[in-house]
Structure formats: C-alpha cells, structure tokens
Coordinates of C-alpha atoms in Angstrom, one line a residue:
G1 CA 42.9 -17.5 22.3
D2 CA 41.9 -21.1 21.3
R3 CA 41.6 -23.5 24.7
F4 CA 41.3 -26.9 23.3
P5 CA 40.7 -29.0 20.0
V6 CA 37.2 -28.6 18.7
S7 CA 37.6 -31.6 16.1
E8 CA 35.9 -34.4 18.2
P9 CA 33.2 -32.4 19.4
V10 CA 32.5 -30.7 16.2
A11 CA 32.1 -34.1 14.3
K12 CA 29.6 -35.4 17.3
L13 CA 27.7 -32.3 17.1
R14 CA 27.2 -32.6 13.0
D15 CA 25.9 -35.6 13.6
R16 CA 23.2 -34.6 16.0
L17 CA 22.2 -32.0 13.7
R18 CA 21.6 -34.3 10.8
P19 CA 18.9 -36.5 12.8
P20 CA 18.2 -39.7 10.6
D21 CA 15.2 -39.5 7.8
T22 CA 13.0 -41.3 10.0
R23 CA 12.4 -38.3 12.3
Q24 CA 10.1 -37.0 10.2
L25 CA 7.3 -40.0 11.0
G26 CA 8.2 -39.4 14.7
L27 CA 6.8 -35.4 14.0
Q28 CA 3.1 -37.0 13.3
A29 CA 3.5 -40.4 15.1
A30 CA 5.8 -39.3 18.7
G31 CA 5.2 -35.9 20.0
S32 CA 7.0 -36.3 23.3
E33 CA 9.7 -38.4 21.2
D34 CA 10.2 -35.2 18.6
S35 CA 10.0 -33.2 21.4
G36 CA 13.2 -34.6 22.9
L37 CA 15.0 -34.6 19.6
V38 CA 14.3 -30.5 19.4
V39 CA 15.9 -30.4 23.1
V40 CA 19.1 -32.2 21.8
Q41 CA 19.7 -30.3 18.6
V42 CA 18.5 -27.0 20.4
A43 CA 21.1 -27.9 22.8
C44 CA 23.9 -28.7 20.1
L45 CA 23.5 -25.2 18.1
Q46 CA 24.0 -23.4 21.8
W47 CA 27.4 -25.6 21.9
I48 CA 28.4 -24.4 18.5
C49 CA 27.7 -20.9 19.9
L50 CA 29.8 -21.3 22.8
L51 CA 32.7 -23.1 20.7
L52 CA 32.5 -20.6 18.5
A53 CA 33.4 -17.8 21.0
D54 CA 35.5 -19.8 22.9
S55 CA 37.7 -21.2 20.0
P56 CA 36.6 -18.8 17.3
Q57 CA 40.0 -19.7 14.8
Q58 CA 39.5 -23.5 15.3
M59 CA 35.7 -23.3 14.3
L60 CA 36.1 -20.8 11.8
Q61 CA 39.0 -23.0 9.8
K62 CA 37.5 -23.7 6.2
E63 CA 37.3 -27.5 7.1
T64 CA 35.5 -26.9 10.2
M65 CA 32.7 -24.9 8.4
K66 CA 32.4 -27.3 5.8
E67 CA 31.7 -29.8 8.3
L68 CA 29.1 -27.4 10.4
F69 CA 27.6 -25.1 8.0
M70 CA 25.1 -26.9 6.0
P71 CA 23.6 -28.8 9.1
I72 CA 23.1 -25.5 10.2
F73 CA 21.4 -23.9 7.0
E74 CA 19.2 -26.8 6.7
N75 CA 17.8 -26.4 10.6
L76 CA 16.4 -23.1 9.4
M77 CA 13.9 -25.1 7.4
H78 CA 13.1 -27.2 10.7
P79 CA 9.4 -27.3 11.5
H80 CA 10.2 -25.9 15.4
D81 CA 10.9 -22.6 15.9
Q82 CA 13.1 -23.1 18.4
V83 CA 15.4 -24.7 16.2
V84 CA 15.3 -22.0 13.8
I85 CA 15.7 -19.5 16.4
A86 CA 19.0 -21.5 17.6
S87 CA 20.3 -21.9 14.2
L88 CA 20.2 -18.3 13.2
R89 CA 22.3 -17.3 15.7
V90 CA 25.3 -19.6 15.0
M91 CA 24.4 -18.1 11.4
A92 CA 24.9 -14.3 12.8
Q93 CA 27.8 -15.5 15.0
I94 CA 29.7 -17.0 11.4
M95 CA 28.3 -13.9 9.7
E96 CA 29.6 -11.6 12.4
A97 CA 33.2 -13.7 12.6
H98 CA 36.8 -12.8 11.0
P99 CA 37.9 -16.4 9.9
V100 CA 41.9 -16.8 9.8
E101 CA 41.5 -17.8 6.2
E102 CA 39.4 -16.6 3.7
L103 CA 36.0 -18.8 3.5
T104 CA 33.6 -18.5 0.5
I105 CA 30.1 -19.6 0.0
E106 CA 31.2 -22.3 -2.4
D107 CA 33.2 -24.1 0.5
F108 CA 30.1 -24.3 2.0
F109 CA 27.9 -25.0 -0.5
Q110 CA 30.2 -27.2 -2.7
D111 CA 28.2 -30.8 -3.5
R112 CA 24.5 -28.0 -4.3
C113 CA 23.8 -25.1 -6.9
V114 CA 25.8 -22.0 -5.5
D115 CA 23.9 -19.7 -7.6
S116 CA 23.5 -16.3 -6.0
F117 CA 20.0 -14.9 -5.3
T118 CA 21.3 -11.4 -7.5
A119 CA 22.3 -11.2 -11.0
P120 CA 26.3 -12.3 -11.3
R121 CA 28.4 -9.8 -10.2
T122 CA 31.4 -8.5 -12.0
S123 CA 33.5 -8.4 -8.8
P124 CA 34.6 -11.9 -7.3
T125 CA 35.6 -11.0 -4.1
V126 CA 32.0 -10.6 -2.1
D127 CA 32.2 -10.6 1.6
L128 CA 30.5 -13.6 3.2
F129 CA 27.9 -12.0 5.3
T130 CA 26.3 -10.6 1.9
K131 CA 26.8 -13.9 0.5
I132 CA 24.9 -15.6 3.5
V133 CA 22.3 -13.0 3.4
E134 CA 21.7 -13.8 -0.4
R135 CA 21.5 -17.4 0.0
L136 CA 18.7 -16.8 2.8
L137 CA 16.7 -14.4 0.1
L138 CA 17.2 -17.5 -2.2
V139 CA 15.7 -20.0 0.2
F140 CA 12.7 -17.7 0.7
S141 CA 12.5 -17.4 -3.3
N142 CA 12.6 -21.3 -3.3
Q143 CA 10.3 -21.4 -0.8
R144 CA 7.4 -18.5 -0.8
E145 CA 5.4 -20.3 2.3
M146 CA 8.6 -19.9 4.6
L147 CA 8.9 -15.8 3.8
E148 CA 5.1 -16.0 4.7
S149 CA 4.9 -18.0 7.5
R150 CA 8.1 -17.5 9.2
G151 CA 10.2 -14.5 7.6
R152 CA 9.1 -12.1 10.0
L153 CA 10.7 -14.2 13.0
M154 CA 13.6 -14.8 11.1
I155 CA 14.5 -11.2 9.9
R156 CA 13.7 -10.0 13.5
Q157 CA 16.1 -12.6 14.7
L158 CA 18.9 -11.3 12.7
C159 CA 18.1 -8.0 13.2
G160 CA 18.6 -8.6 17.1
H161 CA 21.8 -10.5 16.5
L162 CA 23.5 -8.5 13.6
D163 CA 24.0 -5.0 12.5
P164 CA 20.5 -4.4 11.5
R165 CA 21.9 -1.4 9.2
R166 CA 24.0 -3.7 7.3
L167 CA 21.7 -6.0 6.7
Y168 CA 19.0 -4.2 5.3
V169 CA 21.2 -2.1 3.0
T170 CA 22.4 -5.8 1.8
V171 CA 19.2 -6.9 1.7
A172 CA 18.0 -3.4 -0.3
R173 CA 20.8 -4.0 -2.9
A174 CA 20.2 -7.4 -3.6
I175 CA 16.3 -6.4 -4.3
Q176 CA 17.4 -3.8 -6.4
Q177 CA 18.7 -6.7 -8.6
E178 CA 15.9 -9.6 -8.2
P179 CA 14.5 -10.2 -11.6
N180 CA 11.3 -11.4 -10.1
K181 CA 9.2 -8.5 -9.2
D182 CA 6.5 -10.4 -7.2
F183 CA 9.0 -11.7 -5.2
A184 CA 10.7 -8.5 -4.6
Q185 CA 7.4 -6.6 -3.9
K186 CA 7.0 -9.2 -1.0
L187 CA 10.5 -9.0 0.2
V188 CA 9.4 -5.2 0.3
Q189 CA 6.5 -5.5 2.3
T190 CA 8.3 -8.1 5.1
F191 CA 11.5 -6.3 5.7
N192 CA 9.2 -2.9 5.7
W193 CA 6.8 -3.9 8.2
I194 CA 9.7 -5.1 10.6
L195 CA 11.5 -1.7 10.0
L196 CA 8.5 -0.1 10.9
T197 CA 7.5 -2.0 13.8
A198 CA 9.7 -4.3 15.3
A199 CA 11.9 -3.5 18.8
E200 CA 14.9 -4.5 17.3
T201 CA 14.7 -2.1 14.3
R202 CA 14.3 0.5 16.5
R203 CA 17.9 2.1 16.1
L204 CA 17.1 2.2 12.1
R205 CA 13.9 4.0 12.8
E206 CA 15.8 6.6 15.0
E207 CA 18.6 6.6 12.2
L208 CA 16.0 7.6 9.6
L209 CA 14.7 10.5 11.9
E210 CA 17.9 11.8 12.7
E211 CA 19.1 11.8 9.0
S212 CA 16.0 13.5 8.0
Q213 CA 16.8 16.1 10.1
S214 CA 20.4 17.0 10.0
H215 CA 21.6 15.2 6.3
P216 CA 22.0 17.7 3.7
Q217 CA 20.8 15.4 0.5
L218 CA 17.6 14.6 2.8
L219 CA 17.2 18.2 3.9
Q220 CA 17.5 19.2 0.4
L221 CA 15.4 16.9 -0.7
A222 CA 12.5 18.0 1.2
S223 CA 13.4 21.6 0.4
L224 CA 13.9 22.5 4.0
P225 CA 16.5 25.2 5.2
G226 CA 20.3 24.2 6.1
S227 CA 20.5 22.3 2.8
S228 CA 23.6 23.1 0.1
A229 CA 23.2 21.8 -3.2
G230 CA 26.9 21.2 -2.9
S231 CA 26.6 19.2 -0.1
T232 CA 27.7 15.8 0.3
A233 CA 28.3 12.9 2.6
E234 CA 31.1 10.3 3.0
V235 CA 28.1 7.8 3.7
K236 CA 25.1 7.3 2.1
P237 CA 22.0 8.1 3.9
L238 CA 20.0 4.8 5.4
F239 CA 16.7 6.6 3.4
L240 CA 18.6 6.8 0.3
E241 CA 19.9 3.3 0.6
L242 CA 16.6 1.7 0.8
L243 CA 13.9 4.2 -1.2
E244 CA 14.8 2.7 -4.8
P245 CA 14.6 -1.1 -3.7
W246 CA 11.5 0.0 -1.7
F247 CA 10.0 1.3 -5.4
H248 CA 9.0 -2.3 -5.9
N249 CA 6.1 -2.0 -3.0
P250 CA 4.5 1.6 -3.2
A251 CA 2.9 0.7 -0.5
S252 CA 6.2 0.4 1.5
A253 CA 7.9 3.0 0.0
L254 CA 5.2 5.7 0.6
A255 CA 5.4 4.0 4.5
L256 CA 9.0 4.9 4.4
C257 CA 8.6 8.8 3.2
L258 CA 6.5 9.4 5.6
W259 CA 8.2 7.5 8.7
S260 CA 11.4 9.8 7.3
Q261 CA 9.5 13.1 7.0
Q262 CA 10.1 12.9 3.1
Y263 CA 6.6 14.7 2.5
D264 CA 7.0 16.1 -0.6
L265 CA 7.8 12.8 -2.2
A266 CA 4.9 11.1 -0.6
S267 CA 2.9 13.6 -2.1
E268 CA 4.0 13.0 -5.1
L269 CA 4.3 9.4 -4.8
T270 CA 0.2 9.3 -3.3
A271 CA -0.7 11.1 -6.5
R272 CA 0.9 8.3 -8.9
F273 CA -1.1 5.6 -7.5
A274 CA -4.5 6.8 -9.2
S275 CA -2.4 5.5 -12.4
F276 CA -2.4 1.7 -10.9
D277 CA -4.9 -0.9 -11.2
P278 CA -6.8 -0.9 -7.8
T279 CA -6.7 -4.8 -7.5
L280 CA -7.7 -6.0 -4.3
E281 CA -3.8 -6.8 -3.2
F282 CA -2.9 -2.8 -3.7
L283 CA -6.1 -1.6 -1.7
Q284 CA -5.2 -4.0 1.0
Q285 CA -1.6 -2.9 1.2
L286 CA -3.0 0.9 1.6
D287 CA -5.5 -0.6 4.2
Q288 CA -2.3 -1.8 6.3
L289 CA -0.6 1.3 5.6
V290 CA -3.5 4.0 6.9
M291 CA -3.4 1.2 9.9
L292 CA 0.2 1.6 10.6
I293 CA -0.6 5.3 10.8
E294 CA -3.0 4.9 13.1
S295 CA -0.8 2.9 15.4
P296 CA 1.1 4.6 17.9
I297 CA 4.5 4.6 16.4
F298 CA 3.1 7.0 14.0
S299 CA 2.0 9.6 16.6
R300 CA 4.7 12.0 15.9
L301 CA 3.3 12.0 12.3
R302 CA -0.2 12.5 13.4
L303 CA 1.4 15.6 15.6
R304 CA 2.3 16.9 13.1
L305 CA -1.7 17.6 11.3
L306 CA -1.7 20.1 14.4
E307 CA 0.5 22.5 12.0
P308 CA -1.0 22.0 8.6
R309 CA 0.3 25.3 7.2
Q310 CA 4.0 24.0 8.1
H311 CA 3.4 20.4 6.6
P312 CA 0.9 21.0 3.4
A313 CA 2.5 18.3 1.3
L314 CA 1.8 15.7 5.0
L315 CA -1.8 16.7 4.5
K316 CA -2.2 16.4 0.6
C317 CA -0.8 13.1 1.1
L318 CA -3.4 11.9 3.9
L319 CA -6.1 13.8 1.8
G320 CA -5.1 11.8 -1.7
L321 CA -4.8 8.4 0.4
A322 CA -8.9 9.0 1.6
M323 CA -9.6 9.7 -2.2
L324 CA -7.7 6.4 -3.1
L325 CA -9.4 3.9 -0.5
P326 CA -12.9 2.3 -0.9
Q327 CA -15.1 3.7 1.7
A328 CA -14.7 1.3 4.6
G329 CA -12.9 0.9 7.8
A330 CA -9.3 2.5 7.1
F331 CA -11.0 5.3 4.8
Q332 CA -13.2 5.9 7.6
A333 CA -10.5 5.9 10.3
L334 CA -8.4 7.9 7.7
T335 CA -11.1 10.5 7.4
E336 CA -12.2 10.8 11.3
R337 CA -8.5 11.9 11.7
M338 CA -8.3 14.2 9.1
Q339 CA -11.1 16.1 10.1
L340 CA -9.5 17.3 13.4
V341 CA -7.2 19.2 10.9
Q342 CA -10.0 21.5 10.7
S343 CA -9.6 22.3 14.3
S344 CA -5.8 23.0 13.3
L345 CA -6.5 25.3 10.6
L346 CA -8.8 27.6 13.0
L347 CA -5.9 27.8 15.8
E348 CA -3.2 28.7 13.0
A349 CA -6.0 31.5 11.3
R350 CA -4.5 33.9 12.8
E351 CA -0.7 33.6 12.2
P352 CA 0.9 34.6 8.8
A353 CA 0.6 31.7 6.2
P354 CA 4.1 30.4 5.2
K355 CA 6.7 32.1 3.2
S356 CA 7.0 29.4 0.6
G357 CA 4.1 30.5 -1.3
D358 CA 0.8 29.0 -2.3
W359 CA 0.0 25.7 -0.7
W360 CA -1.2 23.5 -3.4
G361 CA 0.3 25.6 -6.2
Q362 CA 3.8 25.9 -5.7
D363 CA 6.3 24.0 -7.6
K364 CA 8.8 22.2 -4.7
R365 CA 10.4 19.8 -6.7
T366 CA 14.1 19.9 -6.5
L367 CA 16.0 17.8 -9.3
E368 CA 16.6 15.3 -7.0
L369 CA 13.0 14.8 -6.3
K370 CA 12.2 14.7 -10.0
A371 CA 15.0 12.0 -10.5
L372 CA 13.6 9.8 -7.9
L373 CA 9.8 10.2 -9.0
E374 CA 11.1 9.0 -12.7
T375 CA 12.8 6.2 -11.5
F376 CA 9.7 5.5 -8.9
D377 CA 7.4 5.3 -12.6
K378 CA 10.4 3.1 -13.8
V379 CA 10.0 0.4 -11.2
S380 CA 6.4 1.0 -10.5
H381 CA 5.5 0.3 -14.2
A382 CA 7.6 -2.6 -14.9

C-alpha cells in the first residue's frame, strides 16, 4: 500500500523537471553547469520511479499525473541521452500501471492538441498504453530527425521495460492506419531492424520461429505438414500481426518472411520487386538486407542452404535478390554465398527428389498466400 503522502515531493519534482528557459543558453556556454542539471533531472526521474513503485495509488491519481506527465514526456526531447532513458523508464511504469481511477490521454495533454497519431477511432475506450504509444509516434512524425537520431535508442529502451510483443502489435496496428506512406515506411524500417537485431527483442524472434513451426495458420501458409484448412487459433500469430503493416517497407517485409521461415511468400515478394523503381533508397535497403542475411543472427537461414531440395523457395528468393542488386559489395557477398549451394546440390545428388514435385514449376500458392500477395501489391503501389 501507499506509505506516505506524495503531494509535496511531486510538486518539487515537477519544478525540477521543468528547468528555466535560460538553460538552453547553458547548453552552449557552460558544459559543467549543464552536466549538473542533467544529474539533477535524472535523479528526479529516478525518484518518480521509486514513488510509483512505493505509492502507486497516490501517484496514479488523475491530479498527480496531470502535474507530472507533461514534464516527463517533454524530457523525451532532451538533448542528453541519460535524461531520455530515465524518462522512458518512468513512461513505461505509467503505461504498465493499473490506476485506481480511469486516466485518459486528454488528462495529460489538456492544454495541447490531442489528435491521435492514427485516424479517428470508432471506439472511445482506447487503453492508456495504446494512446501513449500513438502520442510517441506522433512526436516521431512531427520530428523526423528525432526518429533518425534517437528512434532506435528509445524503442530499445521501451522494449526492455515493457512487454515487447504488446508494443510491437500496438505499433503495427497504428502503422496500418498511418496516411503518410513515407513516414510509415521509415517506422517499419526502424522497428524491423530492432526486431531482428536487438537483445531486447530476442523473445519476439524466438516467438516468430516457434510460430513458424507449430501455428496452424503459418503451417498452412507455408504449405507444410501439420496444417489444417479448418484450424483457427485464439491468438493471432505475431507474424500475421506484423506482416501487412510491414508491407509499407518491402525490404523489411522480406526480412520478416525470411526470419519466420515463410520462404514461399518471400520468393513471391522478391519476384514483385522487379516492378519497383530501382531508387537509390530501395537499393540501399536491399543492400542492408543482404548484410543482415550475412550476419550471425541469420546463421540458421544460411544453414538451410545445405538442403536446397528441401527449401527451393529460399534458394529462389536469394537468387532473385542477386539478380536485382547492382554488382557491388552486397551482390558479391550474396553470389559467393550462393556458389556454396552448388556443393550442397552435389551432396544431395544421390538422394531422391522431394515428393512435392518440380522445384520451380509447381504452384504452391494457397488461398492465404494469394490474399497476402494481393494486399502487398495494393500497399506497395499505393
């Protein structure tokens, strides 16, 4: 339970979190003084964390949150990473909390525009977690340089403090409603890179792999044994939660498919890349994808190339990528890797061919796969 009144310390902490405007001059003229202010602000944010843990009922009251939330949120734009990291820790505690009285985003931003990041929702009862995530995405939308310079740091911190699955599903659903296609593409690229590389998202990568080997919908999509046309699951698999929003960035969607072992879909997406304008940005994204495939985290995928007869769609996907890339560093890395497949074919030469039929000629497109490809065509050409 709550141990002592928090109104007095909250007022003092609020004042400390809102330094005077002259502080901006200090950033340029007095480095040591600014360092002291940073220490004070970080300490204040740590105190708020302690108060939230010790006296949650008082701290999560509407009036208390009205005083503290905006100073905490504004510190996400602070020039020092230590303050940003401490602010995100407090934000995460608020987002995960179970307040005694109902809190809405309007309570926190009552003197500012409260337009949501996404299109207006039909349901007025959207949870606080979702609203705060959407508000953060709105900041990224208005300040693109913040997404470029600090986006990965902030997202990794949130994944470390929150349930990363809930965070990613919330972001994916917001991206699906985002009208600015360029911003949606940047968001997908940033979140996808963190998903496939960061230590904080390791659980999500493991979940994607487990789903690919056991979830009926994904087995059916990949035309693998164990699938059932009538099978349904109570919880939508993470791969399908992310896939359609990820279509806003085709290279990221392809990386997600490759990691989740959806090689048939990956091969189909690669074939569609030929119809895209070969812009410098798109070619750079493909280059980064190849570097990701060559990284240690994708060693499982590369080992599957030792069994090309068992994974023909994977081989076709990677060969397609090699055909699309200009003959530069990424092309050389990929072609050298594919040359090793010839040895794998020799190893399998004495083994019988798969019963599934011809490698390249068989149409394995299930109804689910065809529907996803139609959605990809619609999103990628919007």
